[in-house]
Tab-separated table of C-alpha atoms in Angstrom:
chain	number	residue	atom	x	y	z
A	155	MET	CA	-13.878	-8.282	-7.992
A	156	ARG	CA	-15.006	-11.121	-7.061
A	157	THR	CA	-16.870	-12.458	-3.847
A	158	ALA	CA	-13.733	-14.332	-3.331
A	159	GLY	CA	-11.715	-11.578	-3.559
A	160	LEU	CA	-13.700	-8.957	-0.703
A	161	VAL	CA	-13.883	-12.197	1.446
A	162	TRP	CA	-10.451	-12.885	1.654
A	163	LEU	CA	-9.122	-8.942	1.267
A	164	ALA	CA	-11.738	-8.588	3.870
A	165	SER	CA	-10.410	-11.348	6.337
A	166	THR	CA	-7.106	-9.051	7.054
A	167	LEU	CA	-8.464	-6.776	8.493
A	168	LEU	CA	-8.971	-10.364	11.040
A	169	LEU	CA	-5.407	-9.201	11.837
A	170	ALA	CA	-6.318	-6.855	14.216
A	171	LEU	CA	-7.333	-8.551	16.222
A	172	PRO	CA	-4.064	-10.684	17.993
A	173	GLY	CA	-2.857	-6.936	18.533
A	174	ALA	CA	-5.988	-5.938	19.668
A	175	PRO	CA	-4.801	-6.945	23.370
A	176	LEU	CA	-1.795	-4.751	23.141
A	177	LEU	CA	-3.439	-1.315	22.249
A	178	ALA	CA	-5.956	-2.047	24.536
A	179	HIS	CA	-3.388	-1.450	26.876
A	180	ARG	CA	-4.044	2.171	28.913
A	181	ALA	CA	-0.269	3.056	28.189
A	182	PHE	CA	-1.346	3.374	23.861
A	183	GLY	CA	-4.213	5.759	25.395
A	184	ARG	CA	-3.605	8.553	23.705
A	185	ILE	CA	-2.910	7.931	20.504
A	186	PRO	CA	-5.213	8.690	18.964
A	187	ALA	CA	-7.799	5.665	17.905
A	188	ALA	CA	-7.158	5.348	13.840
A	189	GLY	CA	-3.308	5.194	14.622
A	190	ARG	CA	-3.624	2.506	17.656
A	191	ALA	CA	-6.688	0.288	15.242
A	192	LEU	CA	-3.315	0.437	12.727
A	193	LEU	CA	-0.356	-0.438	15.020
A	194	ALA	CA	-2.766	-3.390	16.337
A	195	GLY	CA	-3.419	-4.780	12.698
A	196	ALA	CA	0.727	-4.562	12.092
A	197	ALA	CA	1.838	-5.798	15.065
A	198	GLY	CA	-1.469	-8.527	14.943
A	199	ALA	CA	-0.086	-9.130	11.555
A	200	ALA	CA	3.588	-10.675	12.668
A	201	LEU	CA	2.311	-12.043	16.290
A	202	THR	CA	-0.266	-14.079	13.413
A	203	SER	CA	2.649	-15.136	11.081
A	204	PHE	CA	4.505	-15.726	13.820
A	205	THR	CA	2.299	-18.023	14.659
A	206	MET	CA	1.482	-19.973	11.973
A	207	THR	CA	5.612	-20.717	11.791
A	208	ALA	CA	5.638	-22.231	14.239
A	209	PHE	CA	2.485	-24.346	14.084
A	210	ALA	CA	4.215	-25.601	10.940
A	211	LEU	CA	7.127	-26.313	12.953
A	212	CYS	CA	5.809	-28.135	15.419
A	213	GLY	CA	3.805	-30.354	12.293
A	214	VAL	CA	-0.166	-28.423	14.173
A	215	PRO	CA	-2.230	-27.805	10.462
A	216	TRP	CA	-3.750	-24.593	10.254
A	217	SER	CA	-7.149	-23.443	10.705
A	218	VAL	CA	-8.307	-19.597	10.390
A	219	PRO	CA	-9.722	-20.520	13.759
A	220	GLY	CA	-6.769	-22.185	15.386
A	221	VAL	CA	-4.535	-19.555	13.720
A	222	LEU	CA	-6.085	-16.728	14.894
A	223	GLY	CA	-7.169	-17.949	18.208
A	224	THR	CA	-3.757	-19.139	19.209
A	225	ALA	CA	-2.416	-15.530	18.470
A	226	ILE	CA	-4.872	-13.814	20.039
A	227	LEU	CA	-4.011	-15.622	23.102
A	228	LEU	CA	-0.298	-14.233	22.628
A	229	GLY	CA	-1.541	-10.908	22.735
A	230	PHE	CA	-3.556	-11.921	25.556
A	231	LEU	CA	-0.198	-13.081	27.205
A	232	LEU	CA	2.525	-10.350	26.004
A	233	ARG	CA	-0.137	-7.842	27.969
A	234	PRO	CA	1.982	-8.250	30.669
A	235	ALA	CA	5.155	-7.423	29.508
A	236	LEU	CA	3.860	-3.756	28.697
A	237	ARG	CA	4.231	-2.596	32.203
A	238	ALA	CA	1.892	0.645	32.038
A	239	GLY	CA	4.345	2.177	34.857
A	240	GLY	CA	5.278	5.404	33.125
A	241	GLY	CA	3.522	4.477	29.514
A	242	ASP	CA	1.694	7.633	29.039
A	243	LEU	CA	2.432	9.412	26.454
A	244	PRO	CA	3.981	12.835	28.245
A	245	VAL	CA	2.226	15.428	25.525
A	246	SER	CA	-1.558	17.024	25.063
A	247	LEU	CA	-3.137	14.920	21.703
A	248	THR	CA	-6.259	17.748	22.458
A	249	PRO	CA	-7.478	18.669	18.545
A	250	GLY	CA	-7.138	20.816	17.384
A	251	PRO	CA	-8.501	23.298	14.746
A	252	ARG	CA	-7.008	22.716	11.505
A	253	ASN	CA	-5.190	24.325	9.460
A	254	ARG	CA	-3.780	24.786	4.845
A	255	ILE	CA	-1.518	22.659	5.822
A	256	ALA	CA	-2.561	20.157	7.574
A	257	ALA	CA	-5.827	20.014	5.061
A	258	ALA	CA	-3.167	20.101	1.912
A	259	ALA	CA	-1.126	18.039	3.390
A	260	GLY	CA	-4.192	15.390	3.684
A	261	PHE	CA	-5.417	16.129	0.234
A	262	VAL	CA	-1.823	15.351	-1.289
A	263	ALA	CA	-2.005	12.150	0.257
A	264	ALA	CA	-5.183	10.947	-0.539
A	265	ILE	CA	-4.095	11.667	-4.211
A	266	ALA	CA	-1.027	9.530	-3.817
A	267	VAL	CA	-3.383	6.476	-1.905
A	268	VAL	CA	-5.841	7.454	-5.366
A	269	ALA	CA	-3.336	7.518	-8.037
A	270	ALA	CA	-2.265	4.214	-6.345
A	271	LEU	CA	-5.409	2.756	-6.558
A	272	LEU	CA	-6.571	2.860	-10.462
A	273	ALA	CA	-2.688	2.017	-10.799
A	274	THR	CA	-3.389	-1.059	-9.346
A	275	ALA	CA	-6.830	-2.016	-10.803
A	276	ALA	CA	-5.739	-1.517	-14.129
A	277	GLY	CA	-2.487	-3.533	-13.549
A	278	ALA	CA	-0.283	-0.935	-13.835
A	279	ALA	CA	1.145	-1.638	-11.046
A	280	SER	CA	0.467	-5.393	-10.164
A	281	SER	CA	4.360	-6.512	-9.593
A	282	PRO	CA	5.572	-9.713	-11.304
A	283	ASP	CA	7.135	-11.316	-8.405
A	284	LEU	CA	3.584	-11.786	-7.141
A	285	VAL	CA	3.085	-14.001	-9.733
A	286	PHE	CA	5.825	-16.181	-10.221
A	287	PHE	CA	6.626	-16.708	-6.044
A	288	TRP	CA	4.574	-15.184	-3.587
A	289	GLY	CA	1.191	-16.365	-4.773
A	290	PRO	CA	2.470	-19.548	-6.213
A	291	LYS	CA	4.013	-20.392	-2.768
A	292	ALA	CA	0.958	-18.950	-1.104
A	293	GLN	CA	-1.578	-21.278	-3.378
A	294	ARG	CA	0.208	-24.317	-2.279
A	295	PHE	CA	0.327	-23.120	1.803
A	296	ALA	CA	-3.417	-22.427	2.290
A	297	LEU	CA	-3.860	-26.034	0.256
A	298	ALA	CA	-1.683	-27.655	3.075
A	299	ARG	CA	-2.327	-26.144	5.537
A	300	THR	CA	1.485	-25.080	6.669
A	301	VAL	CA	4.529	-24.232	5.156
A	302	ASP	CA	4.482	-27.190	2.300
A	303	ALA	CA	8.077	-28.291	2.172
A	304	VAL	CA	8.084	-30.888	-0.459
A	305	TYR	CA	6.815	-28.100	-2.760
A	306	LEU	CA	9.658	-26.323	-1.764
A	307	ALA	CA	12.653	-28.226	-1.958
A	308	ASP	CA	11.208	-29.014	-5.613
A	309	PRO	CA	14.573	-28.417	-7.716
A	310	ALA	CA	12.804	-26.938	-11.088
A	311	LEU	CA	11.680	-24.360	-8.005
A	312	ARG	CA	14.187	-22.598	-7.054
A	313	TYR	CA	13.179	-19.330	-8.432
A	314	MET	CA	10.586	-19.997	-5.352
A	315	HIS	CA	13.375	-18.207	-2.678
A	316	ALA	CA	12.401	-21.355	-0.121
A	317	TYR	CA	15.048	-19.235	2.730
A	318	TYR	CA	12.776	-15.798	1.837
A	319	PRO	CA	11.331	-15.330	4.817
A	320	PRO	CA	7.819	-16.526	5.872
A	321	LEU	CA	5.446	-13.734	7.217
A	322	VAL	CA	3.737	-12.042	3.571
A	323	THR	CA	2.985	-16.318	2.328
A	324	ASN	CA	1.778	-17.093	5.567
A	325	LEU	CA	-0.804	-14.547	5.686
A	326	TYR	CA	-1.328	-14.497	2.107
A	327	ALA	CA	-2.114	-18.124	3.088
A	328	LEU	CA	-4.712	-17.295	5.679
A	329	ALA	CA	-6.680	-15.154	3.362
A	330	SER	CA	-6.157	-18.452	0.492
A	331	MET	CA	-7.980	-20.565	3.638
A	332	ALA	CA	-10.276	-17.537	4.230
A	333	ALA	CA	-11.707	-17.188	0.637
A	334	GLY	CA	-12.045	-20.947	-0.545
A	335	ARG	CA	-8.741	-20.022	-2.983
A	336	MET	CA	-6.016	-17.176	-3.432
A	337	ALA	CA	-7.146	-14.290	-5.007
A	338	TRP	CA	-4.715	-12.770	-6.925
A	339	THR	CA	-6.951	-9.052	-8.049
A	340	ALA	CA	-7.122	-9.072	-4.461
A	341	ALA	CA	-3.567	-9.645	-2.713
A	342	THR	CA	-2.429	-6.477	-5.871
A	343	LEU	CA	-5.019	-4.329	-3.867
A	344	LEU	CA	-3.120	-4.386	-0.938
A	345	PHE	CA	-1.142	-1.970	-2.164
A	346	PRO	CA	-3.545	0.750	-1.406
A	347	ALA	CA	-4.956	-0.291	0.732
A	348	LEU	CA	-1.613	-0.516	3.292
A	349	LEU	CA	-1.536	3.304	1.733
A	350	ALA	CA	-4.434	4.259	2.793
A	351	ALA	CA	-3.774	3.264	6.595
A	352	LEU	CA	-0.862	4.826	6.379
A	353	GLY	CA	-2.905	7.759	5.230
A	354	ILE	CA	-4.991	7.193	8.083
A	355	GLY	CA	-3.480	6.482	11.268
A	356	LEU	CA	0.627	7.160	10.656
A	357	PRO	CA	-0.538	11.268	11.069
A	358	GLY	CA	-2.245	10.834	14.674
A	359	ILE	CA	0.600	8.220	15.574
A	360	LEU	CA	3.506	11.313	14.403
A	361	ARG	CA	1.282	14.000	16.339
A	362	THR	CA	2.655	11.882	19.327
A	363	LEU	CA	6.472	12.905	18.478
A	364	ALA	CA	5.625	16.199	17.038
A	365	GLY	CA	4.510	17.999	19.883
A	366	ALA	CA	-0.195	17.855	19.024
A	367	ARG	CA	1.568	19.862	15.981
A	368	PRO	CA	-1.121	18.703	13.282
A	369	ALA	CA	0.239	20.243	10.183
A	370	ALA	CA	4.443	18.447	10.497
A	371	ALA	CA	2.379	15.516	11.372
A	372	ALA	CA	0.679	15.388	8.458
A	373	SER	CA	2.854	17.168	6.348
A	374	ALA	CA	5.362	14.317	7.207
A	375	SER	CA	2.671	11.427	6.580
A	376	ALA	CA	1.508	12.798	2.937
A	377	LEU	CA	5.581	12.739	1.751
A	378	ALA	CA	6.422	9.374	3.391
A	379	ILE	CA	2.929	8.110	1.932
A	380	ALA	CA	2.992	10.045	-1.314
A	381	ALA	CA	6.601	8.639	-1.799
A	382	LEU	CA	6.121	5.833	-1.819
A	383	ALA	CA	2.487	5.550	-3.709
A	384	TYR	CA	5.282	7.332	-6.403
A	385	VAL	CA	7.383	4.830	-6.217
A	386	GLY	CA	5.329	1.913	-6.352
A	387	MET	CA	3.368	2.285	-9.061
A	388	GLU	CA	6.799	3.020	-10.897
A	389	ALA	CA	8.440	-0.098	-9.970
A	390	ASP	CA	5.314	-2.399	-9.753
A	391	VAL	CA	4.964	-3.338	-6.479
A	392	GLY	CA	1.566	-3.844	-6.198
A	393	GLY	CA	0.756	-8.066	-4.678
A	394	ASN	CA	4.756	-8.306	-3.131
A	395	ALA	CA	5.976	-7.558	-0.134
A	396	GLU	CA	6.983	-4.319	-0.415
A	397	MET	CA	4.308	-2.582	1.330
A	398	PRO	CA	3.777	-4.868	4.096
A	399	LEU	CA	7.510	-4.075	4.188
A	400	LEU	CA	7.645	-0.648	4.315
A	401	VAL	CA	4.288	-0.505	6.581
A	402	PHE	CA	7.136	-2.530	9.106
A	403	GLU	CA	9.353	0.169	9.137
A	404	THR	CA	7.868	3.016	8.771
A	405	LEU	CA	5.487	2.622	12.351
A	406	ALA	CA	8.605	1.275	14.121
A	407	ILE	CA	10.808	3.604	13.221
A	408	ALA	CA	7.487	6.196	13.881
A	409	VAL	CA	6.981	4.624	17.397
A	410	LEU	CA	10.823	5.135	18.290
A	411	LEU	CA	11.222	8.263	17.427
A	412	SER	CA	7.876	9.065	19.397
A	413	PRO	CA	7.293	9.631	23.105
A	414	LEU	CA	6.768	6.056	23.679
A	415	SER	CA	9.751	5.142	23.257
A	416	LEU	CA	11.366	5.108	26.417
A	417	ALA	CA	9.015	3.277	27.877
A	418	PRO	CA	8.776	-0.794	27.808
A	419	ALA	CA	5.527	-0.842	26.017
A	420	GLY	CA	6.268	1.296	23.634
A	421	GLN	CA	9.424	-0.582	23.253
A	422	LEU	CA	8.150	-3.897	22.984
A	423	LEU	CA	5.851	-2.236	20.292
A	424	SER	CA	8.228	-1.854	18.541
A	425	GLY	CA	10.095	-4.957	18.298
A	426	ILE	CA	7.151	-6.123	17.516
A	427	LEU	CA	7.039	-3.987	14.591
A	428	LEU	CA	10.971	-4.583	13.429
A	429	ALA	CA	10.119	-8.709	13.751
A	430	GLY	CA	7.221	-8.022	11.172
A	431	ALA	CA	9.950	-6.720	9.063
A	432	VAL	CA	13.379	-9.253	8.952
A	433	THR	CA	9.909	-11.816	8.417
A	434	ALA	CA	8.350	-10.104	5.781
A	435	LYS	CA	11.496	-9.351	3.536
A	436	VAL	CA	15.825	-10.039	3.522
A	437	GLU	CA	16.328	-6.484	3.984
A	438	GLY	CA	13.868	-5.864	7.293
A	439	LEU	CA	17.336	-8.158	8.911
A	440	PRO	CA	19.188	-5.434	8.331
A	441	PHE	CA	17.424	-2.152	8.638
A	442	ALA	CA	16.225	-4.026	12.344
A	443	LEU	CA	19.725	-4.320	14.072
A	444	THR	CA	20.596	-0.614	12.260
A	445	ALA	CA	17.442	0.001	13.825
A	446	ILE	CA	18.475	-1.707	17.152
A	447	ALA	CA	21.878	-0.538	17.239
A	448	VAL	CA	21.264	2.696	16.746
A	449	PHE	CA	18.182	3.355	19.082
A	450	PRO	CA	20.409	2.868	22.271
A	451	TRP	CA	22.255	5.646	21.558
A	452	ALA	CA	20.194	7.984	20.643
A	453	ARG	CA	18.552	7.923	23.578
A	454	ARG	CA	21.495	6.581	26.433
A	455	ARG	CA	20.565	9.598	28.655
A	456	GLU	CA	16.844	8.047	29.204
A	457	ILE	CA	16.760	4.007	28.835
A	458	ARG	CA	18.425	1.652	30.269
A	459	PRO	CA	20.409	0.128	27.092
A	460	ALA	CA	20.042	-3.417	28.290
A	461	SER	CA	16.197	-3.669	29.159
A	462	VAL	CA	15.946	-1.789	26.004
A	463	LEU	CA	17.638	-4.649	23.634
A	464	LEU	CA	16.355	-7.008	25.065
A	465	ARG	CA	12.504	-6.102	23.817
A	466	LEU	CA	13.503	-4.422	20.122
A	467	ALA	CA	15.891	-7.483	19.410
A	468	GLY	CA	13.720	-10.399	21.166
A	469	PRO	CA	10.644	-10.436	19.412
A	470	PRO	CA	12.404	-10.163	15.684
A	471	ALA	CA	15.190	-12.606	17.290
A	472	VAL	CA	12.519	-15.473	18.259
A	473	SER	CA	10.869	-14.605	14.707
A	474	LEU	CA	13.674	-15.654	12.630
A	475	LEU	CA	15.009	-18.720	14.910
A	476	ALA	CA	11.187	-20.378	14.512
A	477	TRP	CA	11.476	-19.446	10.623
A	478	PHE	CA	15.703	-21.162	10.785
A	479	ALA	CA	14.687	-23.638	12.819
A	480	PHE	CA	12.234	-24.694	10.078
A	481	GLY	CA	14.825	-24.667	7.325
A	482	GLU	CA	16.955	-26.853	9.511
A	483	LYS	CA	14.052	-29.456	10.376
A	484	THR	CA	13.120	-29.345	7.080
A	485	HIS	CA	16.768	-29.719	5.485
A	486	LEU	CA	15.515	-26.525	3.423
A	487	PHE	CA	17.859	-23.513	4.182
A	488	ARG	CA	20.113	-22.708	7.316
A	489	GLY	CA	19.686	-19.516	6.821
A	490	TYR	CA	18.996	-15.755	5.083
A	491	SER	CA	20.784	-17.477	2.068
A	492	GLY	CA	22.066	-15.160	-1.871
A	493	GLU	CA	23.070	-17.191	-4.391
A	494	GLY	CA	26.541	-16.876	-3.590
A	495	PRO	CA	29.085	-17.183	-0.958
A	496	LEU	CA	29.026	-14.933	1.504
A	497	LEU	CA	31.661	-12.300	1.275
A	498	ALA	CA	32.548	-13.040	-2.109
A	499	LEU	CA	32.656	-9.352	-3.168
A	500	HIS	CA	33.522	-8.250	-6.685
A	501	PRO	CA	35.120	-5.116	-6.396
A	502	GLU	CA	35.664	-4.709	-10.015
A	503	HIS	CA	32.093	-4.170	-10.314
A	504	LEU	CA	31.469	-0.889	-8.387
A	505	GLY	CA	31.690	0.945	-11.440
A	506	ALA	CA	29.285	-0.496	-12.833
A	507	VAL	CA	26.877	-1.079	-9.474
A	508	ALA	CA	27.205	2.512	-9.252
A	509	ARG	CA	26.422	3.532	-12.311
A	510	ALA	CA	23.053	1.481	-12.826
A	511	MET	CA	21.684	2.704	-8.956
A	512	ALA	CA	22.258	6.838	-10.254
A	513	SER	CA	20.648	5.495	-13.803
A	514	ALA	CA	17.540	3.593	-11.098
A	515	LEU	CA	17.169	5.763	-8.715
A	516	ALA	CA	17.836	9.031	-11.286
A	517	ALA	CA	14.868	8.034	-14.081
A	518	THR	CA	12.129	9.989	-14.673
A	519	GLY	CA	9.171	8.713	-12.263
A	520	HIS	CA	11.350	7.428	-9.367
A	521	ALA	CA	13.683	10.735	-9.123
A	522	LEU	CA	10.862	13.377	-7.959
A	523	PRO	CA	9.912	10.759	-3.895
A	524	TRP	CA	13.911	11.446	-3.325
A	525	LEU	CA	14.345	14.950	-3.665
A	526	VAL	CA	10.770	16.461	-1.566
A	527	PRO	CA	11.602	14.581	1.093
A	528	PHE	CA	15.718	14.964	0.704
A	529	ALA	CA	14.511	18.644	0.476
A	530	CYS	CA	12.443	19.266	2.481
A	531	LEU	CA	15.340	17.572	4.995
A	532	LEU	CA	18.321	19.970	4.023
A	533	ALA	CA	15.537	22.354	4.962
A	534	VAL	CA	15.499	22.058	8.763
A	535	ALA	CA	19.622	20.181	8.418
A	536	GLY	CA	20.307	22.859	10.697
A	537	ARG	CA	17.780	22.350	13.530
A	538	LEU	CA	17.789	18.563	13.451
A	539	GLY	CA	18.213	16.778	17.463
A	540	ARG	CA	20.229	13.155	18.331
A	541	ASP	CA	17.208	11.578	17.876
A	542	ALA	CA	17.531	12.667	13.886
A	543	ALA	CA	20.050	9.681	14.393
A	544	LEU	CA	17.538	7.165	14.284
A	545	PRO	CA	16.026	7.329	10.870
A	546	LEU	CA	19.221	8.495	9.497
A	547	VAL	CA	21.886	6.132	10.202
A	548	THR	CA	19.150	3.049	9.710
A	549	ALA	CA	19.139	5.095	5.854
A	550	ALA	CA	22.575	4.593	5.211
A	551	GLY	CA	22.881	0.960	7.317
A	552	LEU	CA	20.211	-0.620	4.100
A	553	ALA	CA	21.914	1.570	1.535
A	554	ALA	CA	25.065	0.072	2.622
A	555	PHE	CA	23.300	-3.666	2.830
A	556	LEU	CA	21.995	-3.363	-0.691
A	557	LEU	CA	25.429	-2.122	-2.431
A	558	PHE	CA	27.504	-5.423	-0.762
A	559	THR	CA	23.636	-7.361	-2.402
A	560	TYR	CA	24.870	-6.230	-5.641
A	561	LEU	CA	28.785	-6.469	-5.197
A	562	ASP	CA	28.577	-9.898	-4.071
A	563	ARG	CA	26.916	-11.309	-6.761
A	564	PRO	CA	29.259	-12.530	-9.613
A	565	GLY	CA	27.811	-11.456	-12.694
A	566	ASP	CA	27.185	-8.144	-13.818
A	567	PRO	CA	24.170	-6.499	-11.750
A	568	SER	CA	23.235	-4.234	-14.072
A	569	GLN	CA	19.890	-5.370	-15.445
A	570	TRP	CA	18.990	-6.198	-11.988
A	571	ILE	CA	19.604	-3.174	-9.983
A	572	ALA	CA	17.531	-1.486	-12.805
A	573	TRP	CA	14.256	-2.980	-11.885
A	574	SER	CA	15.356	-3.542	-8.256
A	575	ALA	CA	16.448	-0.444	-7.351
A	576	PRO	CA	13.601	1.462	-6.777
A	577	ARG	CA	11.555	-1.189	-5.100
A	578	VAL	CA	14.628	-2.180	-2.227
A	579	PHE	CA	15.733	2.122	-2.075
A	580	SER	CA	11.690	2.619	-1.168
A	581	PRO	CA	11.893	3.268	2.621
A	582	LEU	CA	14.967	5.778	2.649
A	583	PRO	CA	12.556	9.003	0.580
A	584	MET	CA	9.891	7.777	3.979
A	585	LEU	CA	12.791	7.400	6.317
A	586	PHE	CA	13.998	11.422	5.061
A	587	ALA	CA	10.633	12.500	5.914
A	588	LEU	CA	10.872	10.894	9.064
A	589	ALA	CA	14.182	12.099	10.443
A	590	ALA	CA	12.799	16.075	8.990
A	591	LEU	CA	9.697	16.233	11.335
A	592	THR	CA	12.694	15.346	14.431
A	593	ALA	CA	13.323	20.105	13.850
A	594	ARG	CA	12.996	21.879	16.810
A	595	ASP	CA	11.737	24.708	16.811
A	596	ARG	CA	12.948	28.040	15.790
A	597	VAL	CA	12.085	29.617	19.075
A	598	SER	CA	13.521	26.903	22.143
A	599	ASP	CA	16.993	28.199	20.988
A	600	GLY	CA	16.018	31.335	22.664
């Protein structure tokens, strides 16, 4: 990979700067440094993309210093909303001796990351969607120094999906501006790079949920990472929006399951992560809506739902409003609109959809990442608490939305399902792994 590609990849590390003012807050002090760095990068990515969308809406040209400087200022402006009171994690995170389970889980996660890296470097996991629209849009946006509405409005380029949410193209454009050009290979390598970031940072975050049990946290992390790597290699996600979406979703649910979710700081951070999800891919919206609806119920004895909903739903709502306002201003779109009328369902395709989904998800190479986390979930099903409703109901809501989209297409969607289902259903194994982590210890039953 040439120098431009290395600069392109390295520039993505700058996205942690806007998130740093938030994660430097003492409310997050007990999360290990690697976990805070991962959360800062994800939150910073969401804030940076929002800044770029706001600039495009207001007609302000993009520049790397201008965008990052404004996003960092936004991060500082949000700090007072974290309100440190009650924000410290009520668990001990004193490192304990590594046991064999944690070591084995770390080894599995490392093998998954290396496999994803090798597959991506060889081109075996590269996404065609990167070539067809994610990359071309980012390249044009970088040249135009804004969201290029004229380009998106070209009738010959309908396959560019003008209404698609902006986060991935925004951030790819920013990296391209820093590097001087779009670096296609570097974009594909974000898939293993983000897997590695999860492998390093996620165990420490999950330990806040597992009560400092390193084996449980490491095992859940390894299951999630292995599943994402396996599906990602089989479904060719290198360079498309799947991996950024999965990072936002994984981190949002992990924070909402942790004790930090009871504090304003954790709730606002989760809202920013959900804002990243809804602006990464269309299916991030039903994911976020389900999580926002379920969380107050799951924690109803411990929180005040009204204020929680504002912190959780506020950032996604503001991010979407900025994007939809841009679409309205430029007459490109008025929301996340598909190819046909909303609710124009075709129940006559239900049988074909069911068969195609079963075939796609049970095919060789796709079944394993489903079966292992699901088997772990079944093994602890009798000890799951109310917290498990958050990942499980969110998984059900996402699955219902995907079934709806397949039935909303007028033609037979079997071929579309064959190549899309493994990708779009990939959050479910991760959610199963996180749900299994909520199991209570048997000794607590007395």
